Amino acid sequence: MSALHVTRRSVLTSLVGLTTTAGCFESRESAPEPTYGSADSPWPMLGHDRRNTSSTGLTVPDDSLTARRVLRIGKPDRTDAPIYASNRILLARSETRSLTSGAFALEPGTGEQLWHNPDVVDYTTPSVYGETAIFSGGANTFAVDIETGRVYWRRNVGGSGFYQTHLKRDDRIVVRSGRRVVALDAYTGETRWQSKELGVPYGLAADDDRIYVTTGGTDVPALRALEWTTGETAWEVEGIAPVLYPVVSEGQVLYTDVETGTLWAFDAASGERLWHYETVDADAPPAVSPDGETIFLSGIDEPQLHVVSAANGTREWSVQAQSAYQPLVTGESVFLAGYDIVERLSLSRREVTDSIQFRGKVTSPLALGPYGPILIAQSASSTYFAYVTTPEDDSE
């Protein structure tokens, strides 16, 4: 049985070699220059990609999944998703009386610490481009070598908050900061441009032409499109609840208005409203199938997964299931994170075929690890842990 098209034996063998060479150390040194490119990861950032499609054509093994703890984290970080890249779990946590803060790389099979950098921001979901991870929060942004944990550069810009996405195009890294969106030089961290004050930026997405951002903290919240080269506003749509992040697919910007439960589709070039799909209470960003033809929409209060045509917003089918976060779509499955459960829904059978029950609340969006979803959840003792799902039966 394969795991993301790689055998379990080959994955574990490569992990053993990596652990031997990397070891476990505290990393504080600066590295020379970031290395970018394609990430060795099935899910290199929140939402999978800078469009936030939350989908991949990869397949997950059919084995029944269980969950293994890999790191205890602090309460402030419980909404941050771990990321799996280059055979390691990357995540950050805050300091408590019993926990040290910083960024960590962990061996996914055992949770062994490969490196720890206490100087990196402690509240974020990293985004991985090539061999470089971008961490941003607490008014700081870091470019970090994922092999060693050393910092390439650090700049005093970058917003805190839930669900961080760091966007890269060419030699720019775009982050949210304060009431603006800011573009940094990918190799030095120097500021290339900053937008005008937009209100508080919540969610970011991008295609090759524009950056899309939801903003609040003003009398009129909005969805805006910004130019990649200058940060100037290309178009804006006012009056949409700003707390989620947009999704970009096939020339459309998709957005769930949590106040009305309505999914809106806007033309990515002009902001024109193309269609909308009404639900009782959908309150999570949609996911898009790998071919871009189908949209998956869910919520925690309305226990229903809506499967909608991306062409015109008509419903194709639905099934009883709930998710507090954006669905995670693979080649043959949809994974949904409910209050204290993760369910796998078969696309061919259109029914739930597997589930993992946790002893407390699931508190982060899902990302994809070596065998299945990785996430943050609360334990029975009201502490929080990062979990890796695995076919082997050694859950908590």
Tab-separated table of C-alpha atoms in Angstrom:
chain	number	residue	atom	x	y	z
A	1	MET	CA	0.000	0.000	0.000
A	2	SER	CA	1.430	3.404	-0.908
A	3	ALA	CA	1.405	6.567	1.175
A	4	LEU	CA	1.037	9.559	-1.130
A	5	HIS	CA	2.621	7.489	-3.894
A	6	VAL	CA	5.638	6.705	-1.687
A	7	THR	CA	5.964	3.458	0.235
A	8	ARG	CA	5.910	3.633	4.008
A	9	ARG	CA	9.217	1.787	4.163
A	10	SER	CA	10.966	4.303	1.881
A	11	VAL	CA	9.543	7.225	3.836
A	12	LEU	CA	10.642	5.829	7.167
A	13	THR	CA	14.079	4.920	5.784
A	14	SER	CA	14.632	8.461	4.564
A	15	LEU	CA	13.475	9.789	7.926
A	16	VAL	CA	16.004	7.661	9.788
A	17	GLY	CA	18.804	9.010	7.620
A	18	LEU	CA	17.598	12.572	8.106
A	19	THR	CA	17.428	12.220	11.862
A	20	THR	CA	20.954	10.851	11.951
A	21	THR	CA	22.410	13.714	9.939
A	22	ALA	CA	20.318	16.552	11.311
A	23	GLY	CA	20.216	15.535	14.927
A	24	CYS	CA	18.524	17.705	17.521
A	25	PHE	CA	19.901	21.152	18.242
A	26	GLU	CA	19.048	24.699	19.157
A	27	SER	CA	19.455	26.846	16.040
A	28	ARG	CA	20.278	30.546	16.367
A	29	GLU	CA	22.769	31.178	13.563
A	30	SER	CA	21.975	33.129	10.395
A	31	ALA	CA	22.145	31.295	7.073
A	32	PRO	CA	23.407	32.959	3.856
A	33	GLU	CA	20.512	33.063	1.332
A	34	PRO	CA	17.116	31.346	0.996
A	35	THR	CA	16.571	28.523	-1.488
A	36	TYR	CA	13.161	28.628	-3.169
A	37	GLY	CA	11.423	26.416	-5.722
A	38	SER	CA	8.959	23.531	-5.529
A	39	ALA	CA	8.440	22.226	-2.009
A	40	ASP	CA	8.935	18.545	-1.179
A	41	SER	CA	5.531	18.499	0.460
A	42	PRO	CA	2.010	17.234	-0.244
A	43	TRP	CA	0.627	20.344	1.531
A	44	PRO	CA	3.219	23.146	1.814
A	45	MET	CA	1.040	25.841	3.381
A	46	LEU	CA	-2.378	26.650	4.791
A	47	GLY	CA	-4.981	25.886	2.122
A	48	HIS	CA	-2.366	23.821	0.182
A	49	ASP	CA	-1.348	26.627	-2.219
A	50	ARG	CA	-1.437	30.399	-2.535
A	51	ARG	CA	-4.884	30.126	-4.173
A	52	ASN	CA	-6.170	28.374	-0.997
A	53	THR	CA	-7.828	25.613	-3.036
A	54	SER	CA	-7.325	23.059	-0.219
A	55	SER	CA	-6.983	20.207	-2.702
A	56	THR	CA	-4.432	17.858	-4.224
A	57	GLY	CA	-4.566	15.049	-6.758
A	58	LEU	CA	-2.560	12.803	-4.423
A	59	THR	CA	-4.230	9.780	-2.869
A	60	VAL	CA	-4.311	8.784	0.798
A	61	PRO	CA	-4.087	5.076	1.757
A	62	ASP	CA	-7.388	3.320	2.367
A	63	ASP	CA	-6.239	2.023	5.773
A	64	SER	CA	-8.241	3.080	8.796
A	65	LEU	CA	-6.461	6.051	10.339
A	66	THR	CA	-5.586	6.733	13.952
A	67	ALA	CA	-3.875	9.762	15.511
A	68	ARG	CA	-0.505	10.060	17.231
A	69	ARG	CA	0.650	12.997	19.343
A	70	VAL	CA	3.900	14.574	18.212
A	71	LEU	CA	4.167	17.795	20.264
A	72	ARG	CA	2.382	19.501	23.117
A	73	ILE	CA	1.613	23.124	22.350
A	74	GLY	CA	0.350	26.158	24.253
A	75	LYS	CA	-3.208	27.420	24.253
A	76	PRO	CA	-2.495	30.547	22.129
A	77	ASP	CA	-1.246	28.401	19.223
A	78	ARG	CA	-4.136	25.980	19.113
A	79	THR	CA	-5.507	27.385	15.846
A	80	ASP	CA	-2.230	27.089	13.925
A	81	ALA	CA	-1.901	24.169	11.515
A	82	PRO	CA	1.296	22.074	11.355
A	83	ILE	CA	2.899	21.712	7.912
A	84	TYR	CA	4.682	18.609	6.577
A	85	ALA	CA	7.633	19.231	4.247
A	86	SER	CA	10.930	17.495	3.468
A	87	ASN	CA	10.005	14.592	5.776
A	88	ARG	CA	9.434	16.742	8.851
A	89	ILE	CA	6.580	18.431	10.675
A	90	LEU	CA	7.020	22.204	10.950
A	91	LEU	CA	5.126	24.228	13.538
A	92	ALA	CA	5.498	26.961	16.142
A	93	ARG	CA	4.305	27.316	19.717
A	94	SER	CA	4.187	29.963	22.444
A	95	GLU	CA	5.961	29.894	25.785
A	96	THR	CA	4.135	28.766	28.908
A	97	ARG	CA	5.337	27.828	32.385
A	98	SER	CA	6.270	24.372	31.150
A	99	LEU	CA	6.870	24.882	27.401
A	100	THR	CA	9.607	26.648	25.465
A	101	SER	CA	8.581	28.805	22.533
A	102	GLY	CA	9.769	29.083	18.943
A	103	ALA	CA	9.682	27.088	15.728
A	104	PHE	CA	10.173	23.305	15.648
A	105	ALA	CA	10.879	20.564	13.134
A	106	LEU	CA	9.767	17.078	14.189
A	107	GLU	CA	10.183	13.574	12.810
A	108	PRO	CA	6.582	12.648	11.916
A	109	GLY	CA	6.786	8.984	12.907
A	110	THR	CA	8.015	9.497	16.461
A	111	GLY	CA	7.745	13.231	17.209
A	112	GLU	CA	11.524	13.370	17.755
A	113	GLN	CA	12.757	16.962	17.681
A	114	LEU	CA	15.038	17.549	14.676
A	115	TRP	CA	15.618	21.214	15.425
A	116	HIS	CA	14.230	24.045	17.516
A	117	ASN	CA	14.788	27.764	16.970
A	118	PRO	CA	13.569	29.770	19.989
A	119	ASP	CA	14.101	33.082	18.174
A	120	VAL	CA	11.452	32.490	15.498
A	121	VAL	CA	7.916	33.824	15.952
A	122	ASP	CA	5.833	31.535	18.120
A	123	TYR	CA	2.324	31.952	16.689
A	124	THR	CA	1.880	31.065	13.023
A	125	THR	CA	1.302	28.440	10.364
A	126	PRO	CA	4.422	28.351	8.156
A	127	SER	CA	4.368	28.458	4.352
A	128	VAL	CA	7.043	26.403	2.570
A	129	TYR	CA	8.604	27.330	-0.761
A	130	GLY	CA	11.437	24.999	-1.779
A	131	GLU	CA	13.738	24.567	1.217
A	132	THR	CA	12.559	27.785	2.912
A	133	ALA	CA	9.710	28.259	5.390
A	134	ILE	CA	8.143	31.667	5.975
A	135	PHE	CA	6.924	32.329	9.520
A	136	SER	CA	5.062	35.572	10.216
A	137	GLY	CA	3.380	37.051	13.279
A	138	GLY	CA	3.815	39.411	16.207
A	139	ALA	CA	5.062	42.153	13.832
A	140	ASN	CA	7.900	39.935	12.569
A	141	THR	CA	8.484	37.801	9.475
A	142	PHE	CA	11.232	35.170	9.195
A	143	ALA	CA	12.661	33.161	6.316
A	144	VAL	CA	13.962	29.884	7.781
A	145	ASP	CA	16.001	26.970	6.394
A	146	ILE	CA	13.728	23.954	6.937
A	147	GLU	CA	16.683	21.552	7.038
A	148	THR	CA	18.502	23.287	9.909
A	149	GLY	CA	16.146	25.886	11.417
A	150	ARG	CA	18.634	28.698	10.785
A	151	VAL	CA	17.203	32.120	9.926
A	152	TYR	CA	17.988	33.600	6.508
A	153	TRP	CA	16.435	36.965	7.359
A	154	ARG	CA	14.085	38.625	9.814
A	155	ARG	CA	12.074	41.809	9.316
A	156	ASN	CA	9.876	43.817	11.668
A	157	VAL	CA	6.731	43.388	9.625
A	158	GLY	CA	3.999	40.774	9.768
A	159	GLY	CA	0.626	40.405	11.419
A	160	SER	CA	-0.522	38.064	14.146
A	161	GLY	CA	-3.810	36.228	13.982
A	162	PHE	CA	-5.441	33.062	12.768
A	163	TYR	CA	-4.763	31.243	9.528
A	164	GLN	CA	-1.609	32.834	8.147
A	165	THR	CA	-0.849	32.520	4.448
A	166	HIS	CA	2.385	33.864	2.986
A	167	LEU	CA	2.261	34.473	-0.745
A	168	LYS	CA	5.257	34.239	-3.086
A	169	ARG	CA	5.639	35.293	-6.704
A	170	ASP	CA	9.012	35.765	-8.373
A	171	ASP	CA	11.210	37.572	-5.820
A	172	ARG	CA	8.413	38.834	-3.555
A	173	ILE	CA	6.920	37.485	-0.343
A	174	VAL	CA	3.581	39.092	0.556
A	175	VAL	CA	2.294	39.148	4.144
A	176	ARG	CA	-0.311	41.074	6.085
A	177	SER	CA	0.919	43.584	8.636
A	178	GLY	CA	-1.080	45.975	10.797
A	179	ARG	CA	-3.660	47.578	8.530
A	180	ARG	CA	-1.735	46.943	5.321
A	181	VAL	CA	-0.508	44.242	2.983
A	182	VAL	CA	3.276	44.326	2.535
A	183	ALA	CA	5.586	42.823	-0.113
A	184	LEU	CA	9.096	41.836	0.993
A	185	ASP	CA	12.124	40.889	-1.060
A	186	ALA	CA	12.206	37.087	-0.910
A	187	TYR	CA	16.015	36.987	-0.578
A	188	THR	CA	16.731	39.920	1.764
A	189	GLY	CA	13.422	40.692	3.481
A	190	GLU	CA	13.600	44.356	2.456
A	191	THR	CA	10.246	46.070	1.847
A	192	ARG	CA	9.354	46.288	-1.866
A	193	TRP	CA	5.966	47.955	-1.425
A	194	GLN	CA	3.130	48.364	1.044
A	195	SER	CA	-0.523	48.923	0.315
A	196	LYS	CA	-2.518	51.853	1.562
A	197	GLU	CA	-4.325	51.341	4.877
A	198	LEU	CA	-7.080	48.842	4.160
A	199	GLY	CA	-8.471	48.128	7.601
A	200	VAL	CA	-7.372	44.916	9.303
A	201	PRO	CA	-6.371	42.264	6.733
A	202	TYR	CA	-7.766	38.835	7.606
A	203	GLY	CA	-7.204	36.395	4.756
A	204	LEU	CA	-4.902	36.371	1.718
A	205	ALA	CA	-4.943	34.453	-1.566
A	206	ALA	CA	-3.386	35.060	-4.963
A	207	ASP	CA	-3.138	34.003	-8.581
A	208	ASP	CA	-0.485	35.096	-11.073
A	209	ASP	CA	-2.209	38.436	-11.670
A	210	ARG	CA	-3.524	39.734	-8.356
A	211	ILE	CA	-3.557	39.369	-4.575
A	212	TYR	CA	-6.959	39.011	-2.890
A	213	VAL	CA	-7.506	40.115	0.697
A	214	THR	CA	-10.469	40.341	3.066
A	215	THR	CA	-10.382	43.342	5.392
A	216	GLY	CA	-12.356	44.454	8.437
A	217	GLY	CA	-11.958	46.793	11.394
A	218	THR	CA	-13.742	49.583	9.499
A	219	ASP	CA	-17.337	50.652	8.998
A	220	VAL	CA	-17.402	48.857	5.644
A	221	PRO	CA	-15.584	45.480	5.451
A	222	ALA	CA	-14.481	44.457	1.996
A	223	LEU	CA	-12.923	41.927	-0.354
A	224	ARG	CA	-10.157	43.604	-2.346
A	225	ALA	CA	-7.866	42.752	-5.233
A	226	LEU	CA	-4.361	44.259	-5.206
A	227	GLU	CA	-1.790	44.497	-7.983
A	228	TRP	CA	1.215	42.183	-7.487
A	229	THR	CA	3.771	44.754	-8.625
A	230	THR	CA	2.593	47.804	-6.671
A	231	GLY	CA	0.021	46.803	-4.044
A	232	GLU	CA	-2.469	49.273	-5.515
A	233	THR	CA	-6.156	48.359	-5.338
A	234	ALA	CA	-7.505	46.895	-8.604
A	235	TRP	CA	-11.089	46.434	-7.394
A	236	GLU	CA	-13.079	46.027	-4.191
A	237	VAL	CA	-16.430	44.607	-3.109
A	238	GLU	CA	-17.826	46.101	0.081
A	239	GLY	CA	-20.125	44.735	2.750
A	240	ILE	CA	-18.878	41.143	3.073
A	241	ALA	CA	-18.067	39.635	6.479
A	242	PRO	CA	-14.236	39.619	6.508
A	243	VAL	CA	-13.209	36.872	8.904
A	244	LEU	CA	-12.384	34.086	6.417
A	245	TYR	CA	-9.872	33.823	3.591
A	246	PRO	CA	-10.760	33.845	-0.122
A	247	VAL	CA	-10.213	30.975	-2.554
A	248	VAL	CA	-9.121	31.486	-6.181
A	249	SER	CA	-9.892	29.015	-8.966
A	250	GLU	CA	-10.495	29.113	-12.717
A	251	GLY	CA	-10.733	32.906	-12.932
A	252	GLN	CA	-13.061	33.180	-9.930
A	253	VAL	CA	-12.626	34.407	-6.370
A	254	LEU	CA	-14.790	32.339	-4.017
A	255	TYR	CA	-15.786	33.602	-0.592
A	256	THR	CA	-18.124	32.399	2.160
A	257	ASP	CA	-19.991	35.208	3.924
A	258	VAL	CA	-20.334	33.840	7.468
A	259	GLU	CA	-23.111	36.268	8.372
A	260	THR	CA	-25.463	34.942	5.702
A	261	GLY	CA	-24.066	31.461	4.924
A	262	THR	CA	-23.795	32.492	1.269
A	263	LEU	CA	-20.976	31.419	-1.046
A	264	TRP	CA	-20.141	34.155	-3.542
A	265	ALA	CA	-18.206	33.845	-6.805
A	266	PHE	CA	-16.566	36.990	-8.176
A	267	ASP	CA	-14.758	37.528	-11.439
A	268	ALA	CA	-11.065	37.615	-10.536
A	269	ALA	CA	-10.256	40.312	-13.083
A	270	SER	CA	-13.078	42.762	-12.353
A	271	GLY	CA	-14.763	41.826	-9.063
A	272	GLU	CA	-18.094	41.356	-10.823
A	273	ARG	CA	-20.504	39.072	-8.968
A	274	LEU	CA	-20.933	35.942	-11.081
A	275	TRP	CA	-23.173	33.722	-8.983
A	276	HIS	CA	-24.020	32.838	-5.397
A	277	TYR	CA	-25.087	29.730	-3.520
A	278	GLU	CA	-27.198	30.021	-0.363
A	279	THR	CA	-26.970	27.731	2.664
A	280	VAL	CA	-28.477	27.832	6.135
A	281	ASP	CA	-25.208	28.386	7.957
A	282	ALA	CA	-22.018	27.593	6.009
A	283	ASP	CA	-19.154	29.231	7.898
A	284	ALA	CA	-15.902	27.880	6.432
A	285	PRO	CA	-13.973	28.653	3.240
A	286	PRO	CA	-14.836	26.376	0.328
A	287	ALA	CA	-12.414	23.859	-1.189
A	288	VAL	CA	-12.066	23.202	-4.918
A	289	SER	CA	-11.504	19.839	-6.607
A	290	PRO	CA	-8.091	19.303	-8.230
A	291	ASP	CA	-9.628	19.773	-11.702
A	292	GLY	CA	-11.293	23.039	-10.637
A	293	GLU	CA	-14.779	21.861	-11.617
A	294	THR	CA	-16.342	21.168	-8.204
A	295	ILE	CA	-16.641	23.158	-4.973
A	296	PHE	CA	-17.012	21.657	-1.485
A	297	LEU	CA	-18.693	23.835	1.154
A	298	SER	CA	-19.498	23.040	4.768
A	299	GLY	CA	-20.059	24.435	8.248
A	300	ILE	CA	-20.150	23.356	11.870
A	301	ASP	CA	-23.731	24.417	12.727
A	302	GLU	CA	-25.312	23.050	9.562
A	303	PRO	CA	-24.236	19.375	9.353
A	304	GLN	CA	-24.136	19.175	5.570
A	305	LEU	CA	-21.415	19.081	2.934
A	306	HIS	CA	-22.583	20.906	-0.194
A	307	VAL	CA	-21.025	19.820	-3.493
A	308	VAL	CA	-21.493	22.613	-6.023
A	309	SER	CA	-20.647	23.215	-9.692
A	310	ALA	CA	-17.857	25.779	-10.034
A	311	ALA	CA	-19.268	26.869	-13.393
A	312	ASN	CA	-22.589	28.230	-12.135
A	313	GLY	CA	-23.042	27.498	-8.436
A	314	THR	CA	-25.720	24.825	-8.798
A	315	ARG	CA	-25.780	21.975	-6.297
A	316	GLU	CA	-24.619	18.608	-7.627
A	317	TRP	CA	-25.149	16.576	-4.461
A	318	SER	CA	-24.872	16.803	-0.686
A	319	VAL	CA	-24.274	14.532	2.270
A	320	GLN	CA	-24.725	14.827	6.022
A	321	ALA	CA	-21.359	15.840	7.480
A	322	GLN	CA	-19.963	18.849	9.258
A	323	SER	CA	-16.710	20.757	9.313
A	324	ALA	CA	-15.557	23.730	11.319
A	325	TYR	CA	-12.796	24.403	8.798
A	326	GLN	CA	-12.127	24.316	5.083
A	327	PRO	CA	-12.513	20.756	3.716
A	328	LEU	CA	-9.334	18.940	2.664
A	329	VAL	CA	-9.774	17.342	-0.759
A	330	THR	CA	-7.584	14.572	-2.221
A	331	GLY	CA	-7.915	12.533	-5.388
A	332	GLU	CA	-10.578	10.241	-3.953
A	333	SER	CA	-11.597	11.646	-0.548
A	334	VAL	CA	-12.752	14.693	1.356
A	335	PHE	CA	-11.537	15.068	4.950
A	336	LEU	CA	-13.709	17.118	7.305
A	337	ALA	CA	-12.867	18.376	10.797
A	338	GLY	CA	-15.921	18.505	13.037
A	339	TYR	CA	-16.067	19.588	16.667
A	340	ASP	CA	-14.040	16.662	18.026
A	341	ILE	CA	-13.770	14.370	15.021
A	342	VAL	CA	-12.105	14.082	11.627
A	343	GLU	CA	-14.138	12.199	9.017
A	344	ARG	CA	-13.135	10.831	5.630
A	345	LEU	CA	-15.794	10.935	2.918
A	346	SER	CA	-15.405	8.786	-0.198
A	347	LEU	CA	-16.116	10.766	-3.363
A	348	SER	CA	-17.073	7.662	-5.312
A	349	ARG	CA	-19.399	6.303	-2.631
A	350	ARG	CA	-20.582	9.727	-1.383
A	351	GLU	CA	-20.549	8.597	2.222
A	352	VAL	CA	-18.331	8.729	5.303
A	353	THR	CA	-16.037	5.706	5.304
A	354	ASP	CA	-13.643	6.424	8.204
A	355	SER	CA	-13.308	8.724	11.201
A	356	ILE	CA	-10.941	9.639	14.011
A	357	GLN	CA	-12.472	10.619	17.352
A	358	PHE	CA	-10.541	12.999	19.615
A	359	ARG	CA	-11.043	13.507	23.339
A	360	GLY	CA	-11.392	17.270	22.926
A	361	LYS	CA	-12.051	19.911	20.310
A	362	VAL	CA	-10.261	20.017	16.954
A	363	THR	CA	-8.859	23.550	16.935
A	364	SER	CA	-6.914	23.978	13.680
A	365	PRO	CA	-7.559	23.603	9.972
A	366	LEU	CA	-6.344	20.363	8.414
A	367	ALA	CA	-3.119	19.957	6.467
A	368	LEU	CA	-1.856	16.794	4.783
A	369	GLY	CA	0.980	14.739	6.261
A	370	PRO	CA	2.730	11.562	5.087
A	371	TYR	CA	-0.309	9.300	5.598
A	372	GLY	CA	-3.301	11.566	6.144
A	373	PRO	CA	-4.379	14.812	7.854
A	374	ILE	CA	-2.263	16.569	10.499
A	375	LEU	CA	-3.862	18.979	12.945
A	376	ILE	CA	-4.098	20.466	16.436
A	377	ALA	CA	-6.650	19.108	18.926
A	378	GLN	CA	-7.436	19.316	22.617
A	379	SER	CA	-6.896	16.322	24.868
A	380	ALA	CA	-9.020	15.080	27.743
A	381	SER	CA	-6.835	17.050	30.156
A	382	SER	CA	-7.568	20.339	28.302
A	383	THR	CA	-4.051	20.558	26.927
A	384	TYR	CA	-3.332	20.861	23.214
A	385	PHE	CA	-1.251	18.630	20.968
A	386	ALA	CA	-0.189	18.442	17.348
A	387	TYR	CA	-1.377	15.128	15.890
A	388	VAL	CA	-0.231	13.100	12.897
A	389	THR	CA	-2.675	10.573	11.486
A	390	THR	CA	-1.187	7.189	10.633
A	391	PRO	CA	-2.392	3.735	9.611
A	392	GLU	CA	-0.621	2.188	12.604
A	393	ASP	CA	-2.760	1.660	15.673
A	394	ASP	CA	-1.002	3.661	18.370
A	395	SER	CA	-3.262	6.618	18.998
A	396	GLU	CA	-3.344	8.405	22.339
